[in-house]
Tab-separated table of C-alpha atoms in Angstrom:
chain	number	residue	atom	x	y	z
A	1	MET	CA	-13.439	6.491	-6.387
A	2	LYS	CA	-11.789	4.751	-3.527
A	3	ILE	CA	-8.562	3.589	-4.076
A	4	VAL	CA	-5.877	0.777	-1.918
A	5	PHE	CA	-2.504	1.388	-3.368
A	6	PHE	CA	0.520	-1.412	-3.263
A	7	GLY	CA	4.083	0.681	-3.055
A	8	THR	CA	6.858	0.425	-1.124
A	9	PRO	CA	10.346	2.426	-1.759
A	10	GLN	CA	10.969	5.861	-2.620
A	11	ILE	CA	10.144	5.247	-6.319
A	12	ALA	CA	6.559	4.327	-5.022
A	13	VAL	CA	5.760	7.772	-3.542
A	14	PRO	CA	5.041	10.399	-6.307
A	15	PHE	CA	2.245	8.084	-7.568
A	16	LEU	CA	0.901	8.054	-4.896
A	17	LYS	CA	1.082	11.759	-3.817
A	18	ALA	CA	-0.010	12.153	-7.320
A	19	LEU	CA	-3.572	10.513	-6.300
A	20	VAL	CA	-3.819	12.222	-2.963
A	21	GLU	CA	-3.031	15.978	-4.831
A	22	ARG	CA	-5.941	15.122	-7.507
A	23	GLY	CA	-8.168	14.425	-4.554
A	24	HIS	CA	-8.817	10.438	-5.070
A	25	GLN	CA	-9.854	9.217	-1.861
A	26	VAL	CA	-6.980	6.817	-0.881
A	27	CYS	CA	-8.402	4.169	1.938
A	28	ALA	CA	-5.094	2.329	2.473
A	29	VAL	CA	-2.132	2.191	1.451
A	30	VAL	CA	-0.160	-1.805	2.153
A	31	CYS	CA	3.122	-2.174	1.678
A	32	GLN	CA	5.962	-3.585	3.717
A	33	PRO	CA	6.817	-4.089	6.967
A	34	ASP	CA	9.149	-2.181	8.697
A	35	LYS	CA	13.301	-3.876	8.749
A	36	PRO	CA	16.482	-3.252	9.595
A	37	CYS	CA	18.701	-0.270	7.437
A	38	GLY	CA	21.957	1.050	7.738
A	39	ARG	CA	25.038	0.276	9.072
A	40	ASN	CA	23.238	0.053	12.883
A	41	MET	CA	20.293	-1.576	11.292
A	42	GLN	CA	18.192	0.770	12.797
A	43	ILE	CA	14.088	-0.529	12.279
A	44	THR	CA	13.390	1.545	9.708
A	45	PRO	CA	9.387	2.368	7.984
A	46	PRO	CA	9.646	2.515	4.536
A	47	PRO	CA	9.073	4.963	1.694
A	48	VAL	CA	5.357	5.063	1.603
A	49	LYS	CA	4.619	4.338	5.147
A	50	LEU	CA	5.939	7.988	5.866
A	51	TYR	CA	3.878	9.542	3.215
A	52	ALA	CA	0.876	8.171	4.074
A	53	HIS	CA	1.244	8.797	7.628
A	54	SER	CA	1.789	12.370	6.697
A	55	GLN	CA	-2.182	12.533	4.842
A	56	ASN	CA	-3.109	10.754	7.961
A	57	ILE	CA	-3.725	7.197	5.428
A	58	PRO	CA	-4.723	4.179	7.014
A	59	ILE	CA	-1.322	1.941	6.663
A	60	LEU	CA	-1.606	-2.130	6.352
A	61	GLN	CA	1.721	-3.787	6.954
A	62	PRO	CA	1.190	-7.282	6.586
A	63	ALA	CA	4.600	-9.460	6.789
A	64	LYS	CA	2.065	-11.743	4.095
A	65	LEU	CA	-0.540	-11.408	2.333
A	66	ASP	CA	-2.355	-14.689	3.798
A	67	HIS	CA	-6.244	-15.013	4.006
A	68	ASN	CA	-6.064	-12.575	6.982
A	69	SER	CA	-4.842	-9.668	5.348
A	70	GLU	CA	-7.248	-10.761	1.880
A	71	GLU	CA	-10.300	-10.438	4.420
A	72	GLU	CA	-8.869	-6.630	5.509
A	73	ILE	CA	-7.956	-5.545	2.143
A	74	ALA	CA	-11.407	-6.863	0.897
A	75	SER	CA	-13.056	-5.079	3.496
A	76	LEU	CA	-11.884	-1.616	2.542
A	77	ASN	CA	-14.379	-1.971	-0.398
A	78	ALA	CA	-12.378	-0.423	-3.055
A	79	ASP	CA	-12.928	0.454	-6.699
A	80	ILE	CA	-9.593	-0.142	-7.718
A	81	GLY	CA	-6.299	-1.570	-6.429
A	82	VAL	CA	-2.983	0.752	-7.516
A	83	VAL	CA	0.358	-1.308	-7.322
A	84	VAL	CA	3.696	0.793	-7.824
A	85	ALA	CA	6.939	-1.028	-7.225
A	86	TYR	CA	5.001	-3.469	-3.458
A	87	GLY	CA	7.824	-5.903	-3.732
A	88	LYS	CA	6.654	-9.052	-3.381
A	89	LEU	CA	4.232	-11.048	-5.589
A	90	ILE	CA	0.578	-10.460	-4.739
A	91	PRO	CA	-2.398	-13.341	-4.315
A	92	ARG	CA	-5.018	-13.405	-7.456
A	93	ALA	CA	-7.461	-12.727	-4.547
A	94	VAL	CA	-6.112	-9.458	-2.987
A	95	PHE	CA	-5.472	-8.233	-6.802
A	96	SER	CA	-8.856	-9.036	-7.474
A	97	SER	CA	-10.551	-7.733	-4.528
A	98	PRO	CA	-10.978	-3.875	-5.405
A	99	LYS	CA	-14.754	-4.041	-7.783
A	100	HIS	CA	-12.382	-2.940	-11.196
A	101	GLY	CA	-9.258	-4.762	-9.886
A	102	CYS	CA	-6.237	-3.419	-9.515
A	103	PHE	CA	-3.754	-1.582	-11.824
């Protein structure tokens, strides 16, 4: 089953990890863009991105889920989308683009 995963913070990592460890095909991860963190405001990638990178999963980081990102996500031809703490409202067009919708 092809899955597109929407998540950003550390709390979403165990859910993504469980999907990967159970052998599901995660065709892409969609997470928020890297942002400044800490006292030095150093640009830091989100935890989900770090895990996805370690598993060689393609990563999408649109600043906004607009028409271009909707098309890119739809082109993945995912069977389902899994959303865990993505961080922003997901437009209906993106939410319904996987074959069986998002959970």
